[in-house]
Amino acid sequence: MEPRDPSPSEHPGGGRYGEAVFPPGRPGEGERIDYGALVYDDPTMARLTALGAGPGWRCLDVGAGTGTVSRRLLGEAGVASVLAVDRDVRFLAARPVPGLDLLEADVTAPDFGPGRFRLVHARFVLMHLPERERVLARLTELVEPGGVLVLSDAVDLTSEVAPGTPYTRAMRAMWRGLKDTIGTDVSWVPAYPSLLRSAGLRRVGAELHVPPLVPGSPISRFWADTWQRSRAAMTATGLVDDADLDGAVRYLESEECAALSAGMLTVWGTKDQGV
Ligand SMILES: C[S@@+](CC[C@H](N)C(=O)[O-])C[C@H]1O[C@@H](n2cnc3c(N)ncnc32)[C@H](O)[C@@H]1O
């Protein structure tokens, strides 16, 4: 079945990410995002610098979270500026650096238009949002001619074909629970390359990063923490109960663990000069 863009009435007002499951004010939420950053920032930075991010670039980081990518763009890549946008900028405001500008805004708002940028980057954001195709079109408009749009989101390698383990059962319940509560939908992420091409971008490329799921790794901590926060949504699916989730966390930290983490698909495309 084709992935379906939820209507605004199903998930109103910028989506339910922070309201339904991951309130930024809940203790430990910044640390959870940082566990993800520990896993994914190196591949993200390698791709952004390979695409040319460097001196002179004005960048937009959408749904910037705790701002790890924004700050590395400034500190390591030496870009000119980064505008970091989030519906809640408390984590960004806590770690200011020169060149980092903040905007507390809803990227799904019809009037969201903070300017044009050489780089527009959004990681683990679009998959959680309503009206994704409209937001994707808007992000494309924000790329200046010659600039690049870079999107990263999760691909689910844990369902359907994967052998049943406590981890895969928990992940299936998580994706279902996040869909039922936030509206998160990773089923259309593999379509990003063709969607970017249809949006008029050129030189579209894509790559997949799958972090090793080994005991004590940041990705194991990230999933355990994410399940803890989404426990109510996961158990409400009827696919797992509390004992299953406790068992899945123990499994992640055991020598028995032999599973494939969800991957991060990164897709990019360039806007032609004069567009
Ligand atoms: C999973 S976190 C990803 C954070 C960061 N991009 C990273 O990869 O480390 C999703 C972020 O998107 C933000 N967000 C969710 N819905 C948003 C919206 N409608 N407009 C702006 N930001 C939004 C959340 O507040 C959160 O900081």
mmCIF file of C-alpha atoms and ligand atoms in Angstrom:
data_model
loop_
_atom_site.group_PDB
_atom_site.id
_atom_site.type_symbol
_atom_site.label_atom_id
_atom_site.label_comp_id
_atom_site.label_asym_id
_atom_site.label_seq_id
_atom_site.Cartn_x
_atom_site.Cartn_y
_atom_site.Cartn_z
ATOM 1 C CA MET A 1 0.000 0.000 0.000
ATOM 2 C CA GLU A 2 1.243 3.522 -0.797
ATOM 3 C CA PRO A 3 2.299 5.569 2.251
ATOM 4 C CA ARG A 4 -0.408 8.102 2.980
ATOM 5 C CA ASP A 5 0.198 11.664 4.114
ATOM 6 C CA PRO A 6 -1.933 12.192 7.253
ATOM 7 C CA SER A 7 -4.411 15.034 6.944
ATOM 8 C CA PRO A 8 -3.901 18.113 9.156
ATOM 9 C CA SER A 9 -7.068 17.241 11.075
ATOM 10 C CA GLU A 10 -5.584 13.911 12.150
ATOM 11 C CA HIS A 11 -2.419 15.516 13.558
ATOM 12 C CA PRO A 12 -3.039 19.232 13.988
ATOM 13 C CA GLY A 13 -0.703 22.067 14.945
ATOM 14 C CA GLY A 14 2.797 20.999 13.980
ATOM 15 C CA GLY A 15 2.471 17.367 14.943
ATOM 16 C CA ARG A 16 2.329 15.700 18.334
ATOM 17 C CA TYR A 17 5.992 14.756 18.833
ATOM 18 C CA GLY A 18 6.569 16.853 21.952
ATOM 19 C CA GLU A 19 3.014 16.601 23.219
ATOM 20 C CA ALA A 20 2.251 12.923 22.791
ATOM 21 C CA VAL A 21 5.409 11.038 23.717
ATOM 22 C CA PHE A 22 8.610 13.091 24.000
ATOM 23 C CA PRO A 23 7.924 16.273 26.046
ATOM 24 C CA PRO A 24 11.155 18.305 26.090
ATOM 25 C CA GLY A 25 10.561 19.242 29.739
ATOM 26 C CA ARG A 26 10.583 15.647 30.936
ATOM 27 C CA PRO A 27 13.873 14.935 32.736
ATOM 28 C CA GLY A 28 16.411 13.159 30.545
ATOM 29 C CA GLU A 29 14.922 14.078 27.138
ATOM 30 C CA GLY A 30 18.012 16.100 26.132
ATOM 31 C CA GLU A 31 20.261 13.178 27.130
ATOM 32 C CA ARG A 32 18.155 10.779 25.035
ATOM 33 C CA ILE A 33 18.588 12.989 21.951
ATOM 34 C CA ASP A 34 22.320 13.189 22.708
ATOM 35 C CA TYR A 35 22.619 9.360 22.749
ATOM 36 C CA GLY A 36 21.247 9.427 19.199
ATOM 37 C CA ALA A 37 23.702 12.186 18.304
ATOM 38 C CA LEU A 38 26.631 10.115 19.591
ATOM 39 C CA VAL A 39 25.612 7.419 17.119
ATOM 40 C CA TYR A 40 24.687 9.480 14.101
ATOM 41 C CA ASP A 41 26.646 12.740 14.177
ATOM 42 C CA ASP A 42 29.827 11.320 12.621
ATOM 43 C CA PRO A 43 28.107 9.905 9.508
ATOM 44 C CA THR A 44 25.999 13.064 9.244
ATOM 45 C CA MET A 45 29.059 15.336 9.393
ATOM 46 C CA ALA A 46 30.965 13.141 6.935
ATOM 47 C CA ARG A 47 28.123 13.520 4.433
ATOM 48 C CA LEU A 48 27.601 17.251 4.986
ATOM 49 C CA THR A 49 31.300 18.026 4.531
ATOM 50 C CA ALA A 50 31.500 15.722 1.481
ATOM 51 C CA LEU A 51 28.675 17.806 0.015
ATOM 52 C CA GLY A 52 30.840 20.882 0.514
ATOM 53 C CA ALA A 53 29.528 22.397 3.755
ATOM 54 C CA GLY A 54 32.259 24.802 4.782
ATOM 55 C CA PRO A 55 33.311 28.444 4.941
ATOM 56 C CA GLY A 56 30.757 30.880 3.561
ATOM 57 C CA TRP A 57 27.774 28.538 3.860
ATOM 58 C CA ARG A 58 24.563 29.759 5.523
ATOM 59 C CA CYS A 59 22.797 26.722 6.961
ATOM 60 C CA LEU A 60 19.356 25.852 8.295
ATOM 61 C CA ASP A 61 19.031 22.968 10.770
ATOM 62 C CA VAL A 62 15.350 22.050 11.084
ATOM 63 C CA GLY A 63 14.158 20.326 14.269
ATOM 64 C CA ALA A 64 17.675 20.809 15.606
ATOM 65 C CA GLY A 65 17.034 19.144 18.987
ATOM 66 C CA THR A 66 20.047 19.676 21.230
ATOM 67 C CA GLY A 67 22.017 21.259 18.350
ATOM 68 C CA THR A 68 24.928 18.842 18.088
ATOM 69 C CA VAL A 69 24.962 18.995 14.270
ATOM 70 C CA SER A 70 24.469 22.776 14.227
ATOM 71 C CA ARG A 71 27.462 23.288 16.519
ATOM 72 C CA ARG A 72 29.675 20.838 14.608
ATOM 73 C CA LEU A 73 28.828 22.600 11.349
ATOM 74 C CA LEU A 74 30.131 25.807 12.892
ATOM 75 C CA GLY A 75 33.075 24.381 14.827
ATOM 76 C CA GLU A 76 34.395 21.672 12.502
ATOM 77 C CA ALA A 77 33.120 22.544 9.044
ATOM 78 C CA GLY A 78 33.583 26.284 9.627
ATOM 79 C CA VAL A 79 30.293 27.325 8.006
ATOM 80 C CA ALA A 80 29.369 31.011 8.202
ATOM 81 C CA SER A 81 26.165 30.612 10.211
ATOM 82 C CA VAL A 82 23.513 28.142 11.294
ATOM 83 C CA LEU A 83 19.887 28.956 11.983
ATOM 84 C CA ALA A 84 18.666 26.188 14.296
ATOM 85 C CA VAL A 85 14.878 25.859 14.316
ATOM 86 C CA ASP A 86 12.827 23.849 16.760
ATOM 87 C CA ARG A 87 9.375 24.012 18.286
ATOM 88 C CA ASP A 88 11.178 24.151 21.620
ATOM 89 C CA VAL A 89 14.642 25.693 21.742
ATOM 90 C CA ARG A 90 15.484 25.085 25.424
ATOM 91 C CA PHE A 91 18.302 22.612 24.662
ATOM 92 C CA LEU A 92 19.730 24.880 21.960
ATOM 93 C CA ALA A 93 19.597 27.950 24.195
ATOM 94 C CA ALA A 94 21.484 26.084 26.922
ATOM 95 C CA ARG A 95 24.576 25.644 24.717
ATOM 96 C CA PRO A 96 25.103 28.855 22.717
ATOM 97 C CA VAL A 97 28.081 29.271 20.374
ATOM 98 C CA PRO A 98 29.052 32.160 18.059
ATOM 99 C CA GLY A 99 27.304 31.917 14.688
ATOM 100 C CA LEU A 100 24.386 29.861 16.023
ATOM 101 C CA ASP A 101 21.049 31.646 15.715
ATOM 102 C CA LEU A 102 17.882 30.189 17.208
ATOM 103 C CA LEU A 103 14.303 30.288 16.004
ATOM 104 C CA GLU A 104 11.465 28.759 18.009
ATOM 105 C CA ALA A 105 9.003 27.888 15.276
ATOM 106 C CA ASP A 106 6.779 25.173 13.876
ATOM 107 C CA VAL A 107 8.157 23.960 10.568
ATOM 108 C CA THR A 108 4.668 22.831 9.483
ATOM 109 C CA ALA A 109 3.191 26.346 9.862
ATOM 110 C CA PRO A 110 1.974 27.630 6.480
ATOM 111 C CA ASP A 111 4.000 30.828 6.917
ATOM 112 C CA PHE A 112 7.272 29.092 7.900
ATOM 113 C CA GLY A 113 9.824 30.893 5.731
ATOM 114 C CA PRO A 114 13.028 31.894 7.519
ATOM 115 C CA GLY A 115 14.922 32.722 4.289
ATOM 116 C CA ARG A 116 17.049 30.807 1.797
ATOM 117 C CA PHE A 117 20.082 28.731 2.680
ATOM 118 C CA ARG A 118 22.998 26.942 1.037
ATOM 119 C CA LEU A 119 22.245 23.925 3.237
ATOM 120 C CA VAL A 120 18.847 22.868 4.559
ATOM 121 C CA HIS A 121 19.199 19.902 6.911
ATOM 122 C CA ALA A 122 16.557 17.937 8.828
ATOM 123 C CA ARG A 123 17.391 14.744 10.727
ATOM 124 C CA PHE A 124 14.789 12.527 12.422
ATOM 125 C CA VAL A 125 12.123 15.210 12.026
ATOM 126 C CA LEU A 126 10.104 14.721 8.854
ATOM 127 C CA MET A 127 9.117 11.159 9.770
ATOM 128 C CA HIS A 128 7.294 12.522 12.837
ATOM 129 C CA LEU A 129 5.388 15.306 11.055
ATOM 130 C CA PRO A 130 1.936 15.650 9.547
ATOM 131 C CA GLU A 131 1.605 16.907 5.949
ATOM 132 C CA ARG A 132 5.049 15.617 5.103
ATOM 133 C CA GLU A 133 4.827 16.205 1.387
ATOM 134 C CA ARG A 134 3.899 19.850 1.894
ATOM 135 C CA VAL A 135 6.736 20.278 4.436
ATOM 136 C CA LEU A 136 9.177 18.616 2.031
ATOM 137 C CA ALA A 137 8.107 21.051 -0.704
ATOM 138 C CA ARG A 138 8.601 23.965 1.693
ATOM 139 C CA LEU A 139 12.073 22.794 2.736
ATOM 140 C CA THR A 140 13.000 22.506 -0.952
ATOM 141 C CA GLU A 141 11.904 26.124 -1.480
ATOM 142 C CA LEU A 142 14.225 27.217 1.324
ATOM 143 C CA VAL A 143 17.300 25.918 -0.544
ATOM 144 C CA GLU A 144 19.049 28.670 -2.505
ATOM 145 C CA PRO A 145 20.089 27.990 -6.107
ATOM 146 C CA GLY A 146 23.228 25.831 -6.020
ATOM 147 C CA GLY A 147 22.414 24.729 -2.464
ATOM 148 C CA VAL A 148 21.566 21.318 -1.087
ATOM 149 C CA LEU A 149 18.746 19.697 0.881
ATOM 150 C CA VAL A 150 19.797 16.845 3.197
ATOM 151 C CA LEU A 151 17.200 14.688 4.951
ATOM 152 C CA SER A 152 17.874 11.820 7.346
ATOM 153 C CA ASP A 153 15.223 9.575 8.845
ATOM 154 C CA ALA A 154 14.853 6.071 10.192
ATOM 155 C CA VAL A 155 14.390 3.000 8.056
ATOM 156 C CA ASP A 156 12.804 0.043 9.773
ATOM 157 C CA LEU A 157 14.956 -3.054 9.300
ATOM 158 C CA THR A 158 13.333 -4.788 12.245
ATOM 159 C CA SER A 159 9.964 -5.894 10.915
ATOM 160 C CA GLU A 160 8.723 -8.351 8.327
ATOM 161 C CA VAL A 161 11.900 -10.156 7.314
ATOM 162 C CA ALA A 162 13.912 -10.019 10.564
ATOM 163 C CA PRO A 163 13.945 -13.076 12.835
ATOM 164 C CA GLY A 164 11.790 -12.688 15.941
ATOM 165 C CA THR A 165 13.784 -11.526 18.985
ATOM 166 C CA PRO A 166 12.784 -9.505 22.061
ATOM 167 C CA TYR A 167 14.329 -6.517 20.234
ATOM 168 C CA THR A 168 12.327 -6.932 17.014
ATOM 169 C CA ARG A 169 9.091 -7.392 18.967
ATOM 170 C CA ALA A 170 9.757 -4.203 20.922
ATOM 171 C CA MET A 171 10.624 -2.265 17.758
ATOM 172 C CA ARG A 172 7.460 -3.388 15.986
ATOM 173 C CA ALA A 173 5.427 -2.210 18.966
ATOM 174 C CA MET A 174 7.374 1.067 19.063
ATOM 175 C CA TRP A 175 6.776 1.981 15.418
ATOM 176 C CA ARG A 176 3.086 1.089 15.763
ATOM 177 C CA GLY A 177 2.778 2.997 19.058
ATOM 178 C CA LEU A 178 4.501 6.110 17.679
ATOM 179 C CA LYS A 179 2.244 6.008 14.644
ATOM 180 C CA ASP A 180 -0.883 5.756 16.807
ATOM 181 C CA THR A 181 0.145 8.631 19.102
ATOM 182 C CA ILE A 182 2.420 11.065 17.195
ATOM 183 C CA GLY A 183 1.598 10.020 13.648
ATOM 184 C CA THR A 184 5.208 8.944 13.021
ATOM 185 C CA ASP A 185 5.475 7.032 9.760
ATOM 186 C CA VAL A 186 8.758 5.572 8.539
ATOM 187 C CA SER A 187 7.122 3.580 5.738
ATOM 188 C CA TRP A 188 7.664 6.336 3.200
ATOM 189 C CA VAL A 189 11.343 7.056 4.097
ATOM 190 C CA PRO A 190 12.704 4.714 1.367
ATOM 191 C CA ALA A 191 10.782 6.885 -1.125
ATOM 192 C CA TYR A 192 12.839 10.010 -0.258
ATOM 193 C CA PRO A 193 15.232 9.742 -3.221
ATOM 194 C CA SER A 194 12.369 9.735 -5.718
ATOM 195 C CA LEU A 195 10.494 12.420 -3.769
ATOM 196 C CA LEU A 196 13.535 14.728 -3.858
ATOM 197 C CA ARG A 197 13.901 14.118 -7.583
ATOM 198 C CA SER A 198 10.187 14.871 -8.104
ATOM 199 C CA ALA A 199 10.641 18.067 -6.079
ATOM 200 C CA GLY A 200 13.035 19.224 -8.812
ATOM 201 C CA LEU A 201 16.342 18.529 -7.079
ATOM 202 C CA ARG A 202 19.294 17.154 -9.066
ATOM 203 C CA ARG A 203 22.275 14.911 -8.290
ATOM 204 C CA VAL A 204 20.165 13.022 -5.755
ATOM 205 C CA GLY A 205 22.115 10.544 -3.624
ATOM 206 C CA ALA A 206 21.326 8.305 -0.678
ATOM 207 C CA GLU A 207 23.189 6.225 1.881
ATOM 208 C CA LEU A 208 22.257 4.045 4.827
ATOM 209 C CA HIS A 209 24.024 3.929 8.192
ATOM 210 C CA VAL A 210 23.230 0.990 10.483
ATOM 211 C CA PRO A 211 24.969 1.255 13.866
ATOM 212 C CA PRO A 212 26.103 -1.981 15.515
ATOM 213 C CA LEU A 213 23.722 -3.019 18.266
ATOM 214 C CA VAL A 214 26.160 -4.250 20.872
ATOM 215 C CA PRO A 215 25.829 -4.210 24.669
ATOM 216 C CA GLY A 216 26.784 -0.900 26.245
ATOM 217 C CA SER A 217 26.675 1.022 22.946
ATOM 218 C CA PRO A 218 25.036 4.449 22.698
ATOM 219 C CA ILE A 219 22.455 3.044 20.247
ATOM 220 C CA SER A 220 21.425 0.388 22.797
ATOM 221 C CA ARG A 221 21.050 3.112 25.422
ATOM 222 C CA PHE A 222 19.100 5.210 22.931
ATOM 223 C CA TRP A 223 16.571 2.454 22.185
ATOM 224 C CA ALA A 224 16.176 1.472 25.836
ATOM 225 C CA ASP A 225 15.542 5.114 26.738
ATOM 226 C CA THR A 226 13.159 5.622 23.818
ATOM 227 C CA TRP A 227 11.145 2.537 24.814
ATOM 228 C CA GLN A 228 10.977 3.790 28.392
ATOM 229 C CA ARG A 229 9.507 7.097 27.215
ATOM 230 C CA SER A 230 7.093 5.486 24.771
ATOM 231 C CA ARG A 231 6.176 2.569 27.056
ATOM 232 C CA ALA A 232 2.488 3.561 27.360
ATOM 233 C CA ALA A 233 2.143 3.943 23.581
ATOM 234 C CA MET A 234 3.896 0.611 23.014
ATOM 235 C CA THR A 235 1.860 -1.425 25.490
ATOM 236 C CA ALA A 236 -1.368 0.189 24.210
ATOM 237 C CA THR A 237 -0.755 -1.519 20.848
ATOM 238 C CA GLY A 238 -1.290 -4.919 22.525
ATOM 239 C CA LEU A 239 1.872 -6.185 20.779
ATOM 240 C CA VAL A 240 3.970 -6.124 24.001
ATOM 241 C CA ASP A 241 3.402 -5.841 27.730
ATOM 242 C CA ASP A 242 5.619 -4.394 30.457
ATOM 243 C CA ALA A 243 7.374 -7.727 31.039
ATOM 244 C CA ASP A 244 8.191 -7.985 27.314
ATOM 245 C CA LEU A 245 9.715 -4.498 27.383
ATOM 246 C CA ASP A 246 11.787 -5.225 30.465
ATOM 247 C CA GLY A 247 12.967 -8.412 28.730
ATOM 248 C CA ALA A 248 13.831 -6.481 25.566
ATOM 249 C CA VAL A 249 15.996 -4.026 27.550
ATOM 250 C CA ARG A 250 17.802 -6.953 29.251
ATOM 251 C CA TYR A 251 18.248 -8.582 25.829
ATOM 252 C CA LEU A 252 19.928 -5.437 24.454
ATOM 253 C CA GLU A 253 22.476 -5.550 27.254
ATOM 254 C CA SER A 254 23.111 -9.302 27.039
ATOM 255 C CA GLU A 255 25.619 -11.432 25.128
ATOM 256 C CA GLU A 256 22.597 -13.059 23.429
ATOM 257 C CA CYS A 257 21.808 -9.849 21.539
ATOM 258 C CA ALA A 258 21.994 -10.473 17.788
ATOM 259 C CA ALA A 259 19.817 -7.976 15.953
ATOM 260 C CA LEU A 260 19.936 -5.259 13.333
ATOM 261 C CA SER A 261 19.257 -1.729 14.560
ATOM 262 C CA ALA A 262 16.963 0.549 12.619
ATOM 263 C CA GLY A 263 19.102 2.429 10.120
ATOM 264 C CA MET A 264 19.468 6.097 9.268
ATOM 265 C CA LEU A 265 18.801 6.827 5.610
ATOM 266 C CA THR A 266 20.395 10.073 4.452
ATOM 267 C CA VAL A 267 19.212 11.510 1.160
ATOM 268 C CA TRP A 268 20.415 14.667 -0.560
ATOM 269 C CA GLY A 269 19.753 16.671 -3.683
ATOM 270 C CA THR A 270 21.013 19.923 -5.194
ATOM 271 C CA LYS A 271 18.980 22.820 -6.541
ATOM 272 C CA ASP A 272 20.083 23.999 -9.959
ATOM 273 C CA GLN A 273 21.417 27.539 -10.345
ATOM 274 C CA GLY A 274 18.716 29.931 -11.506
ATOM 275 C CA VAL A 275 15.778 27.995 -9.971
HETATM 276 C C1 LIG B 1 14.109 13.157 17.190
HETATM 277 S S1 LIG B 1 14.476 14.838 17.543
HETATM 278 C C2 LIG B 1 15.838 15.099 16.415
HETATM 279 C C3 LIG B 1 16.765 16.159 16.870
HETATM 280 C C4 LIG B 1 17.979 16.407 15.962
HETATM 281 N N1 LIG B 1 17.580 16.751 14.608
HETATM 282 C C5 LIG B 1 18.903 15.225 15.960
HETATM 283 O O1 LIG B 1 18.876 14.446 14.999
HETATM 284 O O2 LIG B 1 19.670 15.053 16.932
HETATM 285 C C6 LIG B 1 13.136 15.713 16.731
HETATM 286 C C7 LIG B 1 13.186 17.213 16.959
HETATM 287 O O3 LIG B 1 12.216 17.841 16.083
HETATM 288 C C8 LIG B 1 11.513 18.828 16.807
HETATM 289 N N2 LIG B 1 10.194 19.025 16.191
HETATM 290 C C9 LIG B 1 9.154 18.156 16.187
HETATM 291 N N3 LIG B 1 8.113 18.677 15.519
HETATM 292 C C10 LIG B 1 8.501 19.908 15.088
HETATM 293 C C11 LIG B 1 7.853 20.945 14.345
HETATM 294 N N4 LIG B 1 6.595 20.805 13.915
HETATM 295 N N5 LIG B 1 8.546 22.075 14.073
HETATM 296 C C12 LIG B 1 9.831 22.229 14.523
HETATM 297 N N6 LIG B 1 10.496 21.281 15.228
HETATM 298 C C13 LIG B 1 9.830 20.134 15.510
HETATM 299 C C14 LIG B 1 11.437 18.282 18.224
HETATM 300 O O4 LIG B 1 11.179 19.310 19.170
HETATM 301 C C15 LIG B 1 12.808 17.623 18.384
HETATM 302 O O5 LIG B 1 13.761 18.524 18.881
#
